[in-house]
């Protein structure tokens, strides 16, 4: 109990500790004789909250003290007199990894997919791989058949021009015999999206093969879009399927603008 | 009345009032204040060290309480606190405020005003 109490006292702002720590410990010794340790620990916890949250003066004093010592060198700080054991870092790292693995695993199983702003497991994987590509500067679309078609589609989409999209569709999108009006409907939908969200900018390539490319793009309003293009394997490389999906993720996730 | 500099300290919080009351008679150390507060309130109000020293810090900053020095070896671990002149005036002003409130409350209880229908 005394160890917990001492720890709570040490977490108090320095100015407060320097003035009252000794007395509070003395008070604890007196009160402990009457079996009131638990009450004292609750009191110290409330005091800790009050000192940091309600008594901002101490934070300012501490900040001033730190600023006066600061010489411009980046550094880490620990609470004075508390020096974590080296093993603590190992344990902390292991716990962080286990928690991270657990969250990713739950996400992959779809158990927390409805969490606001969260991604599904595959999306998390794609996001990290995409982040890696952005970090390393690998963002350009490879000159594969679907890559070329996607580049041309983005140019046509970003023109915001109906005639340009019509021309693109007539040249590169395969006709659906069962639903001949589908292409026209899609063009209308793209124009509506363009007028509403603005041009798309490529942010990340998630998959790039000889017949399929999947990319993430971001619109002017920071919405994220996934674009999937499937092309035929013959020489014409016509677009068999093009899916443009608004991901409805939180702004600027996973990549800043 | 509006220019009274004591008004900025009023009303005192229950913890502050009890601490000042404990120091009104004599100077005390922290644990002594806690014991006296328990005695004043017949054990109904228990002041923990965290609450006590948080309020003492505030009172020291405001100049209502001052630390007094004791140099005996036995008392070296303990600091004593006492009221300043202004601390005493603030306590008196708050007690007067409470007396007025209590007087008015008693009068209202004795002679309740008829309810409007």
Coordinates of C-alpha atoms in Angstrom, one line a residue:
Chain A
X1 CA 0.0 0.0 0.0
X2 CA 2.8 2.4 0.9
X3 CA 4.5 1.7 -2.4
X4 CA 1.3 2.6 -4.3
X5 CA 0.9 5.7 -2.2
X6 CA 4.5 6.7 -2.9
X7 CA 4.0 6.2 -6.6
X8 CA 0.8 8.3 -6.6
X9 CA 2.7 11.0 -4.8
X10 CA 5.5 10.9 -7.3
X11 CA 3.1 11.4 -10.2
X12 CA 2.0 14.7 -8.7
X13 CA 3.5 17.9 -10.3
X14 CA 7.0 18.6 -9.1
X15 CA 6.2 21.9 -7.4
X16 CA 3.5 20.3 -5.3
X17 CA 5.7 17.3 -4.5
X18 CA 8.6 19.3 -3.4
X19 CA 6.5 21.2 -1.0
X20 CA 4.2 18.5 0.4
X21 CA 5.4 15.0 -0.4
X22 CA 7.2 14.6 2.9
X23 CA 4.2 15.7 4.9
X24 CA 1.8 13.6 2.9
X25 CA 4.0 10.5 3.6
X26 CA 4.1 11.5 7.2
X27 CA 0.3 11.8 7.2
X28 CA 0.1 8.4 5.6
X29 CA 2.2 6.8 8.3
X30 CA -0.1 8.3 10.9
X31 CA -3.3 7.3 9.2
X32 CA -2.0 3.8 8.3
X33 CA -1.8 3.0 11.9
X34 CA -5.6 3.4 12.0
X35 CA -6.1 1.1 9.0
X36 CA -7.2 3.8 6.5
X37 CA -4.7 3.1 3.8
X38 CA -7.3 2.4 1.1
X39 CA -9.0 5.7 1.8
X40 CA -5.7 7.5 1.6
X41 CA -4.9 6.0 -1.8
X42 CA -8.3 7.1 -3.1
X43 CA -7.6 10.5 -1.8
X44 CA -4.2 10.7 -3.4
X45 CA -5.7 9.5 -6.7
X46 CA -8.3 12.3 -6.6
X47 CA -5.6 14.8 -5.6
X48 CA -3.5 13.6 -8.6
X49 CA -6.4 14.3 -10.9
X50 CA -7.0 17.6 -9.4
X51 CA -3.4 18.8 -9.5
X52 CA -3.0 18.0 -13.2
X53 CA -6.4 18.9 -14.5
X54 CA -7.7 21.7 -12.3
X55 CA -4.4 23.3 -11.1
X56 CA -3.0 24.3 -14.5
X57 CA -0.6 26.6 -12.7
X58 CA 1.7 23.6 -11.9
X59 CA 1.8 22.5 -15.5
X60 CA 2.8 26.1 -16.5
X61 CA 5.5 26.1 -13.8
X62 CA 6.8 22.7 -15.0
X63 CA 6.7 23.8 -18.6
X64 CA 8.6 27.0 -17.7
X65 CA 11.2 24.9 -15.8
X66 CA 11.6 22.6 -18.8
X67 CA 11.8 25.5 -21.2
X68 CA 14.5 27.1 -19.1
X69 CA 16.6 24.0 -19.4
X70 CA 15.9 23.3 -23.1
X71 CA 18.9 23.8 -25.4
X72 CA 17.2 22.7 -28.6
X73 CA 18.3 19.1 -28.5
X74 CA 15.5 16.6 -29.0
X75 CA 15.0 14.4 -25.9
X76 CA 12.7 12.2 -24.0
X77 CA 11.6 12.9 -20.5
X78 CA 10.5 10.7 -17.7
X79 CA 8.9 11.6 -14.5
X80 CA 11.6 12.5 -12.1
X81 CA 13.0 9.7 -9.9
X82 CA 11.1 7.0 -11.8
X83 CA 13.5 5.1 -14.0
X84 CA 11.9 2.2 -15.7
X85 CA 13.8 -1.1 -15.6
X86 CA 15.2 -2.2 -18.9
X87 CA 12.9 -5.2 -18.8
X88 CA 9.9 -2.9 -18.6
X89 CA 10.6 -1.8 -22.2
X90 CA 10.6 -5.4 -23.3
X91 CA 7.4 -6.2 -21.5
X92 CA 5.8 -3.0 -22.9
X93 CA 6.9 -3.8 -26.4
X94 CA 5.5 -7.3 -26.1
X95 CA 2.1 -6.1 -24.7
X96 CA 1.9 -3.5 -27.5
X97 CA 2.6 -6.2 -30.2
X98 CA 0.0 -8.5 -28.7
X99 CA -2.6 -5.8 -28.6
X100 CA -1.8 -4.7 -32.1
X101 CA -2.0 -8.3 -33.4
X102 CA -5.3 -8.8 -31.5
X103 CA -6.9 -5.7 -33.0
X104 CA -5.7 -6.6 -36.6
X105 CA -7.0 -10.2 -36.0
X106 CA -10.4 -9.0 -34.8
X107 CA -10.5 -6.6 -37.7
X108 CA -9.7 -9.3 -40.2
X109 CA -12.5 -11.4 -38.8
X110 CA -14.9 -8.5 -39.2
X111 CA -15.7 -8.3 -35.5
X112 CA -14.8 -4.6 -35.2
X113 CA -15.4 -3.6 -38.8
X114 CA -18.3 -1.4 -37.7
X115 CA -16.1 0.6 -35.5
X116 CA -16.3 4.2 -36.6
X117 CA -13.6 5.0 -39.1
X118 CA -12.1 1.5 -38.9
X119 CA -11.0 -0.6 -41.8
X120 CA -11.6 -4.3 -42.4
X121 CA -8.6 -6.7 -42.1
X122 CA -7.8 -6.7 -45.8
X123 CA -8.2 -2.9 -45.9
X124 CA -5.8 -2.6 -43.0
X125 CA -3.3 -4.7 -44.9
X126 CA -3.8 -2.7 -48.0
X127 CA -3.5 0.5 -46.0
X128 CA -0.2 -0.5 -44.5
X129 CA 1.2 -1.7 -47.8
X130 CA -0.1 1.5 -49.4
X131 CA 1.5 3.5 -46.7
X132 CA 4.7 1.8 -47.4
X133 CA 4.5 2.6 -51.1
X134 CA 3.8 6.2 -50.4
X135 CA 6.6 6.4 -47.9
X136 CA 9.0 4.9 -50.3
X137 CA 7.7 7.0 -53.2
X138 CA 6.4 4.0 -55.3
X139 CA 3.1 5.5 -56.5
X140 CA 3.3 5.6 -60.3
X141 CA 1.1 3.2 -62.2
X142 CA 3.0 0.5 -64.0
X143 CA 2.5 0.3 -67.8
X144 CA 0.5 -2.9 -67.6
X145 CA -2.7 -3.1 -69.7
X146 CA -5.0 -2.4 -66.7
X147 CA -2.6 0.3 -65.6
X148 CA -2.8 2.1 -68.9
X149 CA -6.6 1.8 -68.9
X150 CA -6.8 3.2 -65.4
X151 CA -4.6 6.1 -66.3
X152 CA -6.8 6.9 -69.3
X153 CA -9.9 6.6 -67.2
X154 CA -8.6 8.9 -64.5
X155 CA -7.8 11.5 -67.2
X156 CA -11.3 11.2 -68.7
X157 CA -13.0 11.3 -65.3
X158 CA -11.0 14.3 -64.2
X159 CA -11.9 16.2 -67.3
X160 CA -15.5 16.2 -66.0
X161 CA -16.6 16.2 -69.6
X162 CA -19.4 14.0 -70.8
X163 CA -18.1 13.8 -74.4
X164 CA -14.6 12.7 -73.2
X165 CA -16.0 10.0 -71.0
X166 CA -18.3 8.8 -73.9
X167 CA -15.2 8.6 -76.2
X168 CA -13.3 6.7 -73.5
X169 CA -16.2 4.3 -73.0
X170 CA -16.6 3.6 -76.7
X171 CA -12.9 2.9 -77.1
X172 CA -12.0 1.0 -74.0
X173 CA -15.1 -0.4 -72.2
X174 CA -16.5 -3.7 -73.3
X175 CA -20.2 -3.7 -74.2
X176 CA -22.5 -5.7 -72.0
X177 CA -24.8 -7.6 -74.3
X178 CA -27.3 -8.1 -71.5
X179 CA -27.3 -4.5 -70.4
X180 CA -26.3 -2.1 -73.2
X181 CA -27.4 0.9 -71.1
X182 CA -25.0 0.1 -68.2
X183 CA -22.1 2.1 -69.6
X184 CA -24.3 5.2 -70.1
X185 CA -25.5 4.9 -66.5
X186 CA -21.9 4.6 -65.2
X187 CA -20.9 7.7 -67.2
X188 CA -23.8 9.6 -65.6
X189 CA -22.7 8.4 -62.2
X190 CA -19.1 9.4 -62.7
X191 CA -20.1 12.9 -63.9
X192 CA -22.3 13.2 -60.8
X193 CA -19.4 12.2 -58.5
X194 CA -17.0 14.5 -60.3
X195 CA -19.3 17.4 -59.9
X196 CA -19.9 16.6 -56.2
X197 CA -16.4 15.6 -55.0
X198 CA -14.1 17.0 -57.6
X199 CA -11.2 15.4 -59.4
X200 CA -9.5 12.2 -58.1
X201 CA -5.8 12.0 -57.2
X202 CA -4.0 8.7 -57.1
X203 CA -2.7 8.0 -53.6
X204 CA -1.8 4.3 -53.5
X205 CA -1.6 1.2 -55.6
X206 CA -3.0 -1.8 -53.8
X207 CA -2.7 -4.4 -56.4
X208 CA -1.2 -4.4 -59.9
X209 CA -1.4 -7.4 -62.2
X210 CA -1.7 -8.2 -65.9
X211 CA -5.5 -8.1 -65.8
X212 CA -6.4 -6.2 -62.7
X213 CA -5.4 -3.1 -60.9
X214 CA -6.7 -1.8 -57.6
X215 CA -5.8 1.7 -56.4
X216 CA -6.8 4.1 -53.7
X217 CA -7.6 7.7 -54.8
X218 CA -8.6 10.8 -52.9
X219 CA -11.1 13.4 -54.0
X220 CA -11.0 17.1 -53.3
X221 CA -13.2 16.7 -50.2
X222 CA -10.7 14.2 -48.8
X223 CA -13.0 11.2 -49.4
X224 CA -11.3 8.0 -50.2
X225 CA -12.1 6.0 -53.3
X226 CA -11.1 2.5 -54.3
X227 CA -10.9 1.9 -58.1
X228 CA -10.8 -1.6 -59.4
X229 CA -10.2 -2.1 -63.1
X230 CA -10.4 -5.6 -64.8
X231 CA -9.3 -5.9 -68.4
X232 CA -9.7 -8.7 -70.9
X233 CA -6.6 -10.9 -71.5
X234 CA -6.8 -10.6 -75.3
X235 CA -4.9 -8.0 -77.2
X236 CA -7.7 -5.4 -77.1
X237 CA -7.5 -5.2 -73.3
X238 CA -11.0 -3.8 -73.1
X239 CA -12.3 -3.0 -69.6
X240 CA -14.5 -5.8 -68.5
X241 CA -15.3 -4.3 -65.2
X242 CA -14.6 -1.0 -63.5
X243 CA -15.7 -0.4 -59.9
X244 CA -15.4 3.0 -58.3
X245 CA -16.3 2.8 -54.7
X246 CA -16.5 5.6 -52.1
X247 CA -14.9 4.2 -49.0
X248 CA -16.4 6.6 -46.6
X249 CA -13.3 6.5 -44.4
X250 CA -12.4 9.3 -42.0
X251 CA -10.6 12.2 -43.5
X252 CA -6.9 11.8 -44.3
X253 CA -6.8 8.2 -43.4
X254 CA -4.6 6.4 -44.1
X255 CA -2.5 9.0 -45.9
X256 CA -2.3 12.7 -45.4
X257 CA -3.1 14.9 -48.3
Chain B
X1 CA -19.5 46.7 -0.2
X2 CA -18.6 45.9 -3.8
X3 CA -15.1 47.3 -3.2
X4 CA -14.4 45.0 -0.3
X5 CA -11.2 43.1 -1.3
X6 CA -12.2 40.2 0.9
X7 CA -15.2 39.4 -1.4
X8 CA -13.0 37.8 -4.0
X9 CA -12.2 35.0 -1.5
X10 CA -15.9 34.3 -0.7
X11 CA -17.7 32.0 -0.4
X12 CA -15.2 29.6 1.0
X13 CA -15.4 26.0 0.0
X14 CA -16.2 23.5 2.8
X15 CA -12.6 22.2 2.8
X16 CA -11.2 25.7 2.9
X17 CA -13.6 26.8 5.7
X18 CA -12.7 23.8 7.8
X19 CA -9.0 24.3 7.4
X20 CA -9.2 28.0 8.3
X21 CA -11.4 27.1 11.3
X22 CA -8.8 24.6 12.4
X23 CA -6.1 27.2 12.3
X24 CA -8.2 29.9 13.9
X25 CA -7.3 28.8 17.4
X26 CA -3.7 27.8 17.1
X27 CA -1.1 26.9 14.5
X28 CA -1.1 23.3 13.4
X29 CA 0.7 20.8 11.2
X30 CA -1.1 19.0 8.4
X31 CA -2.1 15.9 10.4
X32 CA -3.2 18.1 13.2
X33 CA -5.5 20.0 10.8
X34 CA -7.0 16.8 9.6
X35 CA -7.7 15.7 13.1
X36 CA -9.2 19.0 14.1
X37 CA -11.5 19.0 11.0
X38 CA -12.7 15.6 12.0
X39 CA -13.3 16.9 15.5
X40 CA -15.1 20.0 14.3
X41 CA -17.5 18.0 12.2
X42 CA -18.0 15.2 14.7
X43 CA -16.4 12.8 12.2
X44 CA -18.8 13.7 9.4
X45 CA -16.2 15.5 7.3
X46 CA -13.0 13.7 6.7
X47 CA -10.3 15.6 5.0
X48 CA -7.7 13.5 3.2
X49 CA -4.1 14.6 2.8
X50 CA -4.5 15.2 -0.9
X51 CA -7.5 17.6 -0.4
X52 CA -5.8 19.2 2.6
X53 CA -2.5 20.0 0.9
X54 CA -4.2 21.0 -2.3
X55 CA -6.2 23.6 -0.4
X56 CA -3.2 24.6 1.8
X57 CA -1.2 25.3 -1.4
X58 CA -4.1 27.5 -2.6
X59 CA -4.3 29.3 0.8
X60 CA -0.6 29.8 0.9
X61 CA -0.6 31.3 -2.6
X62 CA -3.5 33.6 -1.6
X63 CA -1.7 34.7 1.5
X64 CA -4.4 33.5 3.9
X65 CA -2.2 31.0 5.6
X66 CA 1.5 31.2 6.3
X67 CA 4.1 28.6 7.2
X68 CA 5.7 28.9 10.6
X69 CA 9.1 27.6 11.3
X70 CA 9.9 25.1 14.1
X71 CA 13.5 24.0 14.5
X72 CA 13.2 21.2 16.9
X73 CA 14.6 17.9 15.7
X74 CA 11.4 16.0 16.6
X75 CA 9.3 18.3 14.5
X76 CA 11.7 18.5 11.5
X77 CA 9.5 16.4 9.3
X78 CA 6.5 18.5 10.0
X79 CA 5.6 22.1 8.9
X80 CA 3.2 24.2 10.9
X81 CA 0.7 26.5 9.4
X82 CA -1.1 29.5 10.9
X83 CA -3.6 32.1 9.7
X84 CA -2.4 35.5 8.5
X85 CA -4.3 38.7 9.4
X86 CA -6.0 38.7 6.1
X87 CA -6.8 35.0 6.5
X88 CA -8.5 35.7 9.8
X89 CA -10.5 38.6 8.2
X90 CA -11.6 36.3 5.3
X91 CA -12.7 33.6 7.8
X92 CA -14.6 36.2 9.8
X93 CA -16.3 37.5 6.7
X94 CA -17.4 34.0 5.6
X95 CA -18.7 33.2 9.1
X96 CA -20.7 36.4 9.0
X97 CA -22.1 35.5 5.6
X98 CA -23.0 32.0 6.9
X99 CA -24.6 33.5 10.0
X100 CA -26.8 35.8 7.9
X101 CA -27.8 32.8 5.7
X102 CA -28.5 30.7 8.8
X103 CA -30.5 33.5 10.4
X104 CA -32.6 34.1 7.3
X105 CA -33.1 30.3 6.8
X106 CA -34.4 30.0 10.4
X107 CA -36.7 33.0 10.0
X108 CA -38.1 31.5 6.8
X109 CA -38.6 28.1 8.5
X110 CA -40.4 29.7 11.5
X111 CA -42.6 32.0 9.4
X112 CA -43.1 30.4 6.0
X113 CA -44.6 32.7 3.4
X114 CA -48.1 31.7 2.2
X115 CA -48.0 29.9 -1.1
X116 CA -49.6 31.6 -4.1
X117 CA -52.5 29.8 -5.6

